[in-house]
Coordinates of C-alpha atoms in Angstrom, one line a residue:
M276 CA -0.1 -0.3 0.3
D277 CA 1.6 3.5 -1.1
M278 CA 1.9 5.7 2.4
V279 CA -0.8 8.9 1.9
M280 CA 0.4 12.1 3.9
M281 CA -2.4 14.0 4.8
D282 CA -2.1 17.6 7.7
P283 CA -4.3 17.7 10.7
D284 CA -6.7 20.3 8.2
A285 CA -7.3 17.5 6.1
I286 CA -8.2 14.3 8.4
C287 CA -10.8 16.6 10.4
G288 CA -12.7 17.4 7.0
A289 CA -12.2 13.6 5.8
D290 CA -15.2 11.5 6.4
D291 CA -15.0 8.4 8.4
K292 CA -15.3 6.4 4.8
L293 CA -12.2 7.9 3.9
L294 CA -10.6 7.1 7.1
E295 CA -11.9 4.1 6.9
D296 CA -10.1 2.7 4.2
L297 CA -6.9 4.6 4.7
G298 CA -7.0 1.8 8.1
L299 CA -8.6 3.6 10.3
C300 CA -11.4 0.6 11.0
A301 CA -12.4 1.0 14.7
K302 CA -14.4 4.1 15.6
G303 CA -12.8 5.0 18.7
D304 CA -9.3 5.4 16.5
I305 CA -10.9 7.2 14.0
C306 CA -12.6 10.3 16.8
A307 CA -9.0 9.6 18.6
L308 CA -7.5 11.3 15.7
R309 CA -9.6 13.8 15.1
S310 CA -9.5 15.4 18.7
Y311 CA -6.1 15.3 18.1
C312 CA -6.0 16.4 15.1
Q313 CA -8.1 19.5 16.0
G314 CA -6.4 20.1 19.4
W315 CA -2.7 21.0 17.3
N316 CA -1.4 24.4 17.2
S317 CA -0.7 25.2 13.9
S318 CA 1.1 28.5 14.8
S319 CA 3.5 26.4 16.8
T320 CA 4.3 23.6 14.9
P321 CA 7.4 23.9 12.5
S322 CA 7.0 23.9 9.0
G323 CA 7.1 20.2 7.5
S324 CA 6.7 18.8 10.3
F325 CA 3.8 16.2 9.4
T326 CA 6.3 15.1 6.7
Q327 CA 8.1 13.1 9.4
T328 CA 8.0 9.5 9.4
P329 CA 5.7 8.1 12.3
E330 CA 9.4 6.4 13.4
S331 CA 11.1 9.6 13.4
C332 CA 7.7 11.0 15.3
R333 CA 8.1 8.4 17.7
Q334 CA 12.3 9.2 18.7
E335 CA 11.7 12.8 18.5
R336 CA 9.3 12.2 21.7
K337 CA 11.6 9.3 23.4
R338 CA 14.6 11.9 23.3
K339 CA 12.2 14.5 25.2
L340 CA 11.3 12.1 27.8
M341 CA 14.8 11.5 28.7
A342 CA 15.9 14.8 28.3
I343 CA 12.9 16.0 31.4
L344 CA 14.1 12.2 33.0
Q345 CA 18.1 13.5 33.7
S346 CA 17.0 17.0 34.8
G347 CA 16.4 15.5 38.1
K348 CA 14.5 15.0 40.8
K349 CA 15.5 18.3 42.4
T350 CA 14.5 20.7 39.3
R351 CA 11.2 19.0 39.6
L352 CA 10.1 19.2 42.6
K353 CA 11.5 22.9 42.8
Q354 CA 9.0 23.5 39.5
N355 CA 5.8 21.5 41.2
V356 CA 6.6 24.1 44.7
A357 CA 7.0 27.4 42.3
E358 CA 3.5 26.2 41.1
T359 CA 1.6 25.5 44.1
S360 CA 3.1 28.8 45.1
T361 CA 1.7 30.8 42.5
K362 CA -1.9 29.4 42.6
S363 CA -2.3 30.0 46.3
K364 CA -1.4 33.5 45.3
K365 CA -4.1 35.5 46.6
P366 CA -6.2 38.4 45.1
N367 CA -4.6 41.7 45.8
N368 CA -7.8 42.8 47.7
V369 CA -7.4 39.7 50.2
V370 CA -6.2 40.8 53.3
T371 CA -2.4 38.1 54.2
G372 CA -0.1 37.8 56.3
S373 CA 0.0 38.1 60.4
S374 CA -3.9 39.7 60.1
V375 CA -5.1 36.1 59.2
Q376 CA -6.6 35.4 62.2
M377 CA -6.4 31.2 63.2
K378 CA -9.8 29.4 63.3
E379 CA -11.0 29.6 67.5
K380 CA -11.0 25.8 68.7
T381 CA -14.0 24.8 70.3
R382 CA -15.2 21.5 72.3
R383 CA -18.2 20.1 72.5
I384 CA -20.1 19.8 75.6
Q385 CA -23.9 18.2 76.3
L386 CA -25.8 21.0 78.7
G387 CA -28.7 20.3 80.9
W388 CA -31.0 22.0 83.9
L389 CA -31.4 21.5 87.4
H390 CA -34.2 24.2 88.9
Y391 CA -34.6 23.9 92.5
N392 CA -37.5 22.1 94.1
K393 CA -38.6 23.4 97.4
K394 CA -41.1 20.8 98.2
E395 CA -37.7 17.9 97.3
D396 CA -35.6 20.6 99.3
R397 CA -32.8 20.0 96.0
Y398 CA -32.3 20.7 92.4
I399 CA -34.3 18.4 90.2
H400 CA -33.5 17.7 86.0
V401 CA -35.4 19.5 84.1
R402 CA -36.8 17.5 81.6
A403 CA -37.4 18.7 77.7
T404 CA -41.1 18.6 78.0
N405 CA -40.4 21.5 80.1
G406 CA -38.2 22.8 78.5
G407 CA -34.7 21.6 79.2
G408 CA -33.4 18.2 78.6
T409 CA -29.7 17.7 76.9
R410 CA -28.2 20.0 74.5
N411 CA -25.5 19.5 72.7
M412 CA -23.3 22.2 72.5
E413 CA -20.6 23.3 71.0
F414 CA -18.2 26.3 73.0
P415 CA -14.9 28.0 72.6
A416 CA -12.7 26.1 74.9
A417 CA -11.6 29.3 76.6
Y418 CA -15.0 30.5 78.0
T419 CA -15.0 31.2 81.4
K420 CA -17.9 30.1 84.1
D421 CA -19.8 33.9 82.8
N422 CA -19.9 32.9 79.2
V423 CA -21.0 29.3 79.9
L424 CA -23.8 30.8 82.4
Q425 CA -24.8 33.5 79.9
A426 CA -25.0 31.1 76.9
A427 CA -27.3 28.5 79.0
I428 CA -29.6 31.4 80.3
G429 CA -30.1 31.9 76.7
I430 CA -30.8 28.5 75.7
F431 CA -32.8 27.7 78.7
F432 CA -33.9 31.2 79.3
E433 CA -35.7 31.6 76.0
N434 CA -36.6 35.2 75.8
G435 CA -35.4 35.9 79.3
Q436 CA -38.2 33.4 80.7
S437 CA -39.1 29.3 81.5
K438 CA -42.2 27.5 82.9
F439 CA -40.4 27.9 86.3
G440 CA -40.4 31.8 85.7
F441 CA -38.2 34.6 84.2
A442 CA -34.4 35.1 84.5
N443 CA -34.5 38.2 86.5
E444 CA -36.0 36.5 89.2
M445 CA -33.7 33.2 89.2
E446 CA -30.3 32.9 90.9
F447 CA -27.5 30.7 88.7
D448 CA -24.7 29.0 89.2
L449 CA -23.2 26.3 87.3
A450 CA -22.6 22.1 88.1
N451 CA -20.4 19.2 86.9
F452 CA -21.8 15.8 86.0
K453 CA -21.9 14.5 89.7
M454 CA -24.9 17.7 90.2
E455 CA -21.9 19.6 92.1
K456 CA -21.7 23.2 92.4
V457 CA -18.3 24.7 90.4
D458 CA -16.5 27.7 90.9
V459 CA -12.8 26.6 90.4
L460 CA -10.9 23.7 88.8
R461 CA -8.4 22.2 90.7
D462 CA -5.2 20.4 88.6
N463 CA -3.3 17.2 90.1
D464 CA -1.1 19.7 92.6
G465 CA -4.0 21.3 94.1
I466 CA -3.8 24.9 92.9
E467 CA -6.5 26.6 91.7
N468 CA -7.6 27.8 88.4
P469 CA -9.8 29.6 87.2
F470 CA -12.8 28.1 84.9
T471 CA -12.9 27.4 81.5
I472 CA -14.0 24.6 79.1
Q473 CA -10.6 23.6 78.4
G474 CA -9.9 23.7 82.1
Y475 CA -13.4 21.9 83.0
F476 CA -11.9 18.9 79.9
Q477 CA -8.2 18.7 81.5
C478 CA -9.5 18.5 85.5
Y479 CA -11.7 15.7 85.1
K480 CA -10.0 13.6 82.0
L481 CA -13.5 13.8 80.3
S482 CA -13.5 13.3 76.4
K483 CA -17.2 13.8 76.7
A484 CA -18.4 16.0 79.6
R485 CA -21.9 17.2 80.4
I486 CA -22.0 20.5 82.6
Y487 CA -25.4 21.6 84.5
L488 CA -26.9 25.2 84.8
M489 CA -28.7 25.5 88.8
S490 CA -31.3 27.8 88.5
K491 CA -33.2 28.8 92.0
D492 CA -36.2 31.1 92.8
K493 CA -34.7 34.7 94.9
T494 CA -37.9 34.6 96.5
I495 CA -36.8 31.0 98.1
T496 CA -33.4 32.3 99.3
E497 CA -34.9 35.4 100.5
V498 CA -37.2 33.8 103.2
T499 CA -34.1 31.6 103.9
N500 CA -32.4 34.6 104.8
S501 CA -35.1 36.5 106.7
E502 CA -35.0 33.1 108.9
T503 CA -31.8 33.5 109.7
E504 CA -31.7 37.0 110.4
V505 CA -34.1 36.6 113.2
N506 CA -31.6 34.9 115.5
A507 CA -28.9 37.9 114.2
T508 CA -30.6 40.0 117.0
S509 CA -27.1 42.5 117.3
N510 CA -27.5 43.6 113.6
D511 CA -31.3 44.9 114.5
F512 CA -30.1 47.8 116.4
P513 CA -26.7 49.4 116.6
A514 CA -24.2 49.0 119.1
W515 CA -23.3 50.9 121.4
D516 CA -20.0 51.8 120.4
D517 CA -21.8 53.4 117.6
F518 CA -23.4 55.8 120.2
L519 CA -19.6 56.9 120.9
D520 CA -18.7 57.8 117.4
E521 CA -17.3 61.0 117.1
E522 CA -20.0 62.5 114.8
N523 CA -23.1 61.7 117.3
Q524 CA -20.7 63.8 120.3
S525 CA -21.6 67.1 121.6
T526 CA -19.9 68.9 124.0
V527 CA -21.9 71.7 127.4
G528 CA -19.8 73.1 129.0
D529 CA -17.2 70.3 129.8
S530 CA -19.7 66.9 130.0
P531 CA -19.5 65.9 127.3
Q532 CA -23.6 64.4 126.3
I533 CA -24.1 61.7 123.7
S534 CA -27.1 62.5 120.5
S535 CA -28.7 58.9 120.3
P536 CA -29.5 58.1 116.8
I537 CA -32.6 55.8 118.1
F538 CA -34.2 58.0 120.3
N539 CA -33.1 61.4 119.4
E540 CA -32.6 62.9 122.5
P541 CA -29.2 63.7 124.4
T542 CA -27.9 61.3 127.6
S543 CA -25.4 60.7 129.8
K544 CA -22.8 58.5 128.9
S545 CA -24.3 55.5 130.5
Q546 CA -23.9 52.1 129.3
L547 CA -28.5 51.9 129.0
I548 CA -30.6 52.7 126.3
G549 CA -33.4 54.7 126.3
T550 CA -36.3 54.8 129.2
S551 CA -37.5 51.3 131.3
E552 CA -40.8 51.4 129.1
E553 CA -39.1 51.9 125.4
R554 CA -35.8 48.9 126.7
A555 CA -38.6 46.8 128.2
S556 CA -40.6 47.2 124.9
F557 CA -37.4 46.7 122.9
F558 CA -36.4 42.8 125.0
T559 CA -39.9 41.9 124.6
E560 CA -39.8 42.3 120.9
L561 CA -36.9 40.9 120.6
E562 CA -38.1 37.7 122.9
G563 CA -41.0 37.5 120.3
K564 CA -38.4 37.3 117.0
V565 CA -36.9 34.9 118.8
R566 CA -39.6 32.5 119.8
R567 CA -40.9 32.9 116.1
S568 CA -37.5 32.1 114.6
E569 CA -37.4 28.7 116.9
L570 CA -40.9 27.8 115.7
A571 CA -40.1 28.3 112.4
D572 CA -36.8 25.9 112.8
Q573 CA -38.8 23.1 114.5
E574 CA -41.7 23.4 111.7
K575 CA -38.5 23.0 109.1
A576 CA -37.5 20.4 111.2
R577 CA -40.7 18.5 111.4
E578 CA -41.2 19.2 107.6
N579 CA -37.9 18.1 107.0
E580 CA -38.8 14.7 108.8
R581 CA -41.8 14.6 107.7
Q582 CA -41.0 14.2 103.8
K583 CA -37.3 12.1 105.0
R584 CA -40.4 9.8 106.0
E585 CA -42.0 9.6 103.4
A586 CA -39.2 8.7 101.0
E587 CA -38.2 5.9 103.1
R588 CA -41.5 4.8 102.7
R589 CA -41.7 5.3 99.1
E590 CA -38.3 3.8 98.8
E591 CA -39.4 0.5 101.1
L592 CA -42.9 0.4 98.9
R593 CA -40.8 0.4 96.0
L594 CA -38.1 -2.0 96.8
S595 CA -41.1 -4.4 98.2
R596 CA -42.4 -4.0 93.7
E597 CA -39.0 -5.2 93.2
A598 CA -38.5 -8.4 95.0
R599 CA -42.2 -9.5 93.3
V600 CA -40.6 -9.2 89.6
F601 CA -40.2 -12.3 88.1
P602 CA -37.1 -12.8 86.9
E603 CA -37.7 -12.3 82.6
V604 CA -39.5 -15.0 80.0
E605 CA -37.3 -15.9 77.9
I606 CA -37.8 -15.7 74.4
D607 CA -37.3 -19.3 73.5
D608 CA -39.9 -20.2 75.5
P609 CA -44.1 -21.0 73.9
S610 CA -45.6 -18.2 75.8
H611 CA -43.8 -15.7 76.0
M612 CA -44.5 -12.3 75.6
L613 CA -43.6 -8.4 75.0
V614 CA -44.7 -5.5 76.8
N615 CA -44.3 -2.0 76.0
V616 CA -45.6 0.8 78.2
R617 CA -44.8 4.1 78.8
H618 CA -43.3 5.1 81.8
I619 CA -44.0 8.8 83.1
S620 CA -40.3 9.5 83.8
F621 CA -38.1 6.7 81.5
G622 CA -40.4 7.0 78.5
I623 CA -41.0 3.9 76.9
V624 CA -40.0 0.9 78.9
T625 CA -40.4 -3.3 77.3
R626 CA -40.3 -6.0 79.1
S627 CA -41.1 -10.0 78.7
F628 CA -43.8 -11.9 80.6
K629 CA -46.0 -15.2 80.1
K630 CA -49.5 -15.0 78.2
E631 CA -50.9 -16.8 80.9
W632 CA -49.7 -14.1 83.6
S633 CA -51.9 -11.1 84.9
V634 CA -51.2 -8.1 84.1
S635 CA -50.3 -7.2 88.5
A636 CA -46.8 -8.9 87.2
V637 CA -46.5 -5.3 85.2
Y638 CA -47.7 -3.0 87.5
D639 CA -45.1 -4.5 89.6
W640 CA -42.6 -4.6 87.4
I641 CA -43.6 -0.9 86.5
G642 CA -43.9 0.5 89.9
S643 CA -40.6 -1.1 90.6
L644 CA -38.1 1.5 88.0
S645 CA -39.0 4.5 90.7
A646 CA -40.3 6.0 93.7
Q647 CA -42.8 8.0 92.3
P648 CA -45.5 7.8 91.8
E649 CA -46.6 6.2 94.5
H650 CA -50.3 5.1 92.7
F651 CA -50.3 5.3 89.9
S652 CA -52.5 3.1 86.9
L653 CA -52.1 1.4 83.3
T654 CA -54.1 2.3 80.5
C655 CA -54.5 1.5 76.9
A656 CA -53.2 3.9 74.4
I657 CA -55.7 3.2 72.0
T658 CA -58.7 2.5 73.4
K659 CA -58.0 4.8 76.7
K660 CA -59.4 1.7 79.0
L661 CA -58.1 1.0 82.1
I662 CA -56.5 -2.2 82.4
F663 CA -57.3 -4.0 85.2
P664 CA -54.5 -5.9 87.7
D665 CA -56.5 -9.0 87.3
V666 CA -57.0 -9.5 83.1
K667 CA -54.3 -11.9 81.4
C668 CA -51.0 -10.7 80.0
E669 CA -52.1 -11.7 76.5
T670 CA -54.6 -9.2 76.3
V671 CA -52.3 -6.4 76.7
Q672 CA -50.2 -8.0 73.6
R673 CA -49.0 -6.0 70.1
T674 CA -50.4 -2.5 72.1
T675 CA -49.0 0.1 74.5
L676 CA -49.7 0.9 77.9
N677 CA -50.1 4.1 79.4
M678 CA -48.7 4.8 82.6
S679 CA -50.5 8.0 84.8
E680 CA -50.8 8.9 88.3
R681 CA -53.5 8.2 90.9
E682 CA -54.4 9.8 94.1
I683 CA -55.6 6.0 95.4
P684 CA -54.3 2.4 94.0
V685 CA -56.2 1.1 91.5
A686 CA -59.6 -1.3 92.1
L687 CA -58.2 -4.8 91.8
S688 CA -60.7 -5.7 88.8
E689 CA -63.1 -4.3 87.0
D690 CA -66.0 -6.4 89.0
E691 CA -64.8 -5.3 92.5
N692 CA -64.0 -1.4 92.6
E693 CA -64.9 -1.7 95.9
V694 CA -61.8 -3.7 96.9
L695 CA -59.0 -1.3 96.5
F696 CA -55.1 -2.5 95.4
Y697 CA -53.4 -2.2 98.9
A698 CA -51.9 -6.2 99.1
G699 CA -49.1 -5.3 100.9
K700 CA -47.1 -8.4 101.4
S701 CA -47.9 -9.9 98.5
S702 CA -47.3 -11.1 94.8
H703 CA -47.6 -8.7 91.9
F704 CA -50.3 -6.1 94.2
E705 CA -49.5 -2.4 94.5
V706 CA -49.4 -1.1 98.3
T707 CA -49.7 1.3 100.9
D708 CA -47.2 -0.4 103.0
D709 CA -45.0 -2.8 101.8
T710 CA -43.0 -2.7 105.0
V711 CA -39.9 -5.8 103.9
V712 CA -40.3 -8.8 107.0
T713 CA -37.6 -9.4 108.4
N714 CA -38.8 -11.0 111.6
T715 CA -40.4 -14.8 111.1
N716 CA -42.8 -14.7 113.4
S717 CA -44.6 -11.3 112.3
F718 CA -47.2 -13.9 110.8
D719 CA -48.0 -15.3 114.8
L720 CA -50.4 -18.3 115.4
E721 CA -52.9 -17.9 117.7
Q722 CA -53.6 -21.1 120.1
V723 CA -57.4 -21.9 119.2
S724 CA -58.8 -21.4 122.9
S725 CA -61.8 -22.9 124.6
I726 CA -63.2 -19.7 125.1
P727 CA -64.0 -17.4 121.7
P728 CA -61.4 -14.1 121.7
Q729 CA -63.2 -11.4 123.2
Q730 CA -62.9 -9.1 119.7
L731 CA -65.6 -11.3 118.1
L732 CA -67.7 -10.7 121.5
S733 CA -67.5 -6.9 120.9
G734 CA -70.0 -5.1 120.8
D735 CA -72.5 -8.0 120.5
E736 CA -75.4 -5.4 122.1
N737 CA -78.1 -8.6 122.2
D738 CA -75.2 -11.3 123.5
S739 CA -77.3 -13.8 126.1
S740 CA -76.0 -16.0 128.3
Q741 CA -77.6 -18.5 126.2
S742 CA -75.6 -17.7 123.0
Y743 CA -72.4 -17.3 125.2
D744 CA -72.3 -21.1 126.6
A745 CA -73.8 -22.4 123.0
E746 CA -70.5 -20.6 121.5
M747 CA -68.1 -22.0 124.0
S748 CA -70.1 -25.6 123.6
T749 CA -68.9 -25.2 119.5
Y750 CA -65.1 -24.8 120.8
R751 CA -65.6 -27.9 123.5
K752 CA -66.5 -29.8 120.3
L753 CA -64.3 -28.9 117.9
Q754 CA -61.5 -29.0 120.7
D755 CA -63.0 -33.5 121.1
I756 CA -63.1 -33.6 117.2
R757 CA -59.2 -32.6 117.1
Q758 CA -58.3 -34.9 120.2
T759 CA -59.8 -37.9 117.9
E760 CA -58.7 -37.2 115.1
L761 CA -54.6 -37.3 116.8
D762 CA -55.6 -40.6 118.8
K763 CA -56.0 -42.3 115.5
M764 CA -52.3 -41.2 114.3
H765 CA -50.7 -44.1 115.0
E766 CA -47.1 -43.6 112.7
T767 CA -45.2 -40.6 112.6
C768 CA -43.5 -39.6 109.2
I769 CA -39.6 -37.6 109.8
A770 CA -39.6 -34.4 107.2
L771 CA -35.9 -32.8 107.2
I772 CA -36.5 -29.3 105.8
D773 CA -34.2 -26.6 104.5
K774 CA -35.5 -22.8 105.5
S775 CA -33.8 -21.3 102.4
R776 CA -36.5 -23.4 100.2
I777 CA -39.5 -23.6 103.0
V778 CA -42.4 -22.5 100.5
E779 CA -41.0 -25.2 97.8
E780 CA -40.7 -28.2 100.0
V781 CA -43.7 -27.5 101.8
L782 CA -46.2 -28.0 99.6
N783 CA -44.2 -31.0 97.9
L784 CA -44.1 -32.6 101.2
Y785 CA -48.0 -32.0 101.4
E786 CA -48.2 -33.7 98.2
D787 CA -48.2 -37.3 99.5
E788 CA -52.4 -36.7 100.9
A789 CA -51.4 -39.8 103.0
L790 CA -49.7 -37.8 105.3
I791 CA -52.3 -35.4 106.9
R792 CA -53.2 -38.9 108.4
N793 CA -50.1 -39.1 111.0
R794 CA -48.2 -37.4 112.8
L795 CA -45.1 -35.1 111.7
S796 CA -41.2 -34.6 113.4
V797 CA -40.3 -31.4 112.0
S798 CA -36.1 -31.0 111.9
F799 CA -34.5 -28.4 109.9
V800 CA -31.1 -28.1 108.0
D801 CA -27.8 -26.9 110.1
A802 CA -30.4 -27.0 113.7
V803 CA -30.9 -28.6 116.0
A804 CA -34.0 -29.2 118.0
T805 CA -37.1 -31.5 119.2
G806 CA -40.5 -31.4 120.2
S807 CA -43.4 -29.5 118.9
G808 CA -41.3 -25.9 118.3
P809 CA -39.8 -27.0 114.9
Q810 CA -43.9 -28.2 113.7
R811 CA -45.0 -24.4 114.6
E812 CA -42.0 -22.1 113.1
M813 CA -42.1 -24.7 109.9
F814 CA -46.0 -23.5 109.6
S815 CA -45.0 -20.2 110.6
L816 CA -42.4 -19.3 108.3
F817 CA -44.1 -21.1 105.1
W818 CA -47.5 -18.9 105.3
N819 CA -44.8 -16.3 106.2
S820 CA -42.7 -16.5 102.9
F821 CA -46.4 -18.2 101.0
L822 CA -48.6 -15.3 101.7
S823 CA -46.0 -12.5 100.9
E824 CA -45.1 -13.9 97.6
N825 CA -48.6 -15.4 96.6
G826 CA -51.6 -13.5 98.9
I827 CA -53.7 -10.1 98.4
G828 CA -53.8 -8.1 101.6
Y829 CA -52.0 -6.5 103.8
S830 CA -52.8 -7.0 107.9
Q831 CA -55.5 -9.7 106.1
F832 CA -54.9 -11.9 103.4
T833 CA -57.4 -13.6 100.6
F834 CA -57.4 -17.1 99.1
R835 CA -57.2 -15.3 95.8
I836 CA -54.1 -17.0 94.5
H837 CA -51.7 -15.6 91.5
S838 CA -52.0 -16.7 88.1
H839 CA -48.4 -18.8 87.9
F840 CA -50.0 -21.2 91.2
P841 CA -51.0 -23.6 89.1
L842 CA -55.2 -24.6 89.9
E843 CA -53.6 -28.9 90.8
R844 CA -52.0 -27.4 93.7
Y845 CA -54.9 -25.9 95.8
P846 CA -55.6 -28.8 97.7
I847 CA -52.0 -29.0 99.2
L848 CA -53.0 -25.6 100.9
G849 CA -56.1 -27.4 102.3
R850 CA -54.0 -30.4 103.9
I851 CA -51.8 -27.7 105.5
I852 CA -54.3 -25.4 107.1
T853 CA -55.6 -29.1 108.2
H854 CA -53.0 -30.8 109.6
Q855 CA -51.8 -27.5 110.8
F856 CA -54.8 -28.0 112.9
L857 CA -54.4 -31.3 114.4
L858 CA -51.0 -31.3 115.1
C859 CA -50.8 -27.3 116.7
G860 CA -54.0 -26.8 117.4
T861 CA -53.9 -23.0 115.5
F862 CA -54.9 -22.0 112.2
P863 CA -53.4 -18.9 110.6
I864 CA -55.3 -15.7 111.0
Q865 CA -54.0 -13.6 109.0
F866 CA -57.0 -15.3 106.0
A867 CA -59.5 -13.0 105.4
R868 CA -62.9 -14.4 107.4
A869 CA -64.6 -13.4 104.7
S870 CA -62.9 -15.3 102.2
T871 CA -62.2 -18.2 104.6
S872 CA -66.1 -18.8 104.6
H873 CA -66.3 -18.2 101.4
C874 CA -63.7 -21.0 100.7
I875 CA -65.7 -23.3 103.0
F876 CA -69.0 -22.7 102.3
S877 CA -69.4 -21.3 98.8

C-alpha cells in the first residue's frame, strides 16, 4: 500500500469512510485522531513536521522524555513548589500575613438544666417537655464560667423566661457532671485555676463532658435569709460603740453629751439605752422574734423529717415491688410475649412476660422502676381503657400501655371496685405500706382456745348467757374432734426442712395425701431442735413466705392466689391448714374471715 500524507486540516475534514479505507477500522481510533488534530496548534508546529515519518516522531518524543528524566528530581520538585505557590497567591484585595486570624478551638459539651424544688429541697433535672432536656453544644475552649452561664441562660430561658419564671427572678450557677457546684478547678497539685471549658476537660480527664445550669427562685433564698436574720439580733440595733462615734458627740460645758441615734435625745454617758419602758418594749419584741424563729426552725425540722419518712416509705414500697418481679421470660419460651409501657419518667420501656400471667406482674415491674409515682394505673394507648391487674397479659399484647398517676390505688378488678389494690406484702399488687418483713414471727399462729376471743364477742348488744354457752360448746366440740383425730394417728413421719426453700419443700411434702393421717416430726437443716417447736416454726415460716409472695392484702390476706400458682396445687394448701390445726391447734389468722368462709361454705 502506498503511504498517504495528510495534514490535520485534511484529517478533520475527511469523512469516516475515507479514514476507514486508509486503515482506521475502529470508530474509537477515528474519534481519537480527529480530537488530536483539532487540538493541534498549527502556529507552533514547525513547518514540515507532518512530513516526518512515524518512526522519526517516536524518536523525537523519546528524546524529549529522556531530557526531562535527566533534569533530576530536585528540579522537578522546585518546579512543583513554584507552581503551587503561584496557584495559592491571593488577589490583591485579600488581607494576608499576620492579619489572618486562626480558627478558634472549640469543644463539644452536653448542657443540662437543674431547677431547685422547694418541696423536695433539692435540685431536680428539668425534662425536655418543660423546656429542659440535654442540649449538645459547641463552645470555645477558652469560655469562662460567666460565658457558659450567659449562653446556658439564653438557651433555657428563651426571651428571658421559662416555665418556672423569669430569668431576672432566678439565681444561677454551674454544676459539673456529678451535679456539684463548680467555681474553680483544681489540678493534680491542688492548685486552683479559673473555670474554662478546656480546663474542665483536663481537670476531670473527660472525653465527653456534661455541664448543668442550676437555677433557684430568688424568693426562696430571701425567705431563707430572713429566717436566718431573725437570730442575728445584734444587727437589728446599733452597738453601743456606735453611740460613741465622734459624729454623734456634742460638748456642753465640760460634760460630754451623746446624741442617741435611736431616741434623738441627749443622754448621759451611760450603758443604758432609752427609758425603762423603751428597754422593756425592745426586749419584748426581741423575745418575740426569737420565739418566732424557734417555731419556724421547729416547723422546718418537722417538715424535713416528714419528707424523709415519706421518701423512706416510698423507697420501701419500691423495693417490695422489686422483690416480687419475676425474672424475664426467655425468648424461646412458647408463652413469651413483650409488654410496652410508656413510663412517666423513662419513656417507653419493654419487658418480656408469660401470656398466662396477670397484668399485676406488669404493675409490680413498672412500680419497681422508680419510687414516683406512688399510685398509678395502666391504660390502653388505643382504647384509653383502664387495664385492671386481674386480666391476663395476653390481652395487652401488641399494644402500648400508658402510665398515669393516681391519688388512690387502682381496684383489683373491674367487678371489685370496692376492693382497693393495697396488698401490703402480696405478689404483684400495689401497696400503701410495703415494709419488708424480716421477723419470721410476724405471722403469729394463735392457739385455739376453748373460749372465743374477746374481739369476736365485742359489739354484740344482744349477747346473752345462752348464746355465750352455745359458742363455748361449739369450741369444746371442735377441740374434741381434733383430739379424736390425733388419737387415730399412730405413725410418725420425719421431715428435714431447708429454711431457705421453705415454700417449695413444704408444698412438695404435702403432695402426699396420706401425710395428714400421721404425726409429723420436723427438724431443720443445720439446726438442732425437738418437740412441737419446729412444727410451729415450719408452719409460721411457710405462711410468712407464701403469703408474702402470693397473697393479697396487708394485715388480712385472701385466698386468691396469683395466676402462676397452678390450680391443681390448691388442695395442698387445704392439707397444710388441716394438718396444722390437728398437730398444733392453730390456724393462720392472717386469712380474711370473709374469704375463709367463702372458700369453706360457697
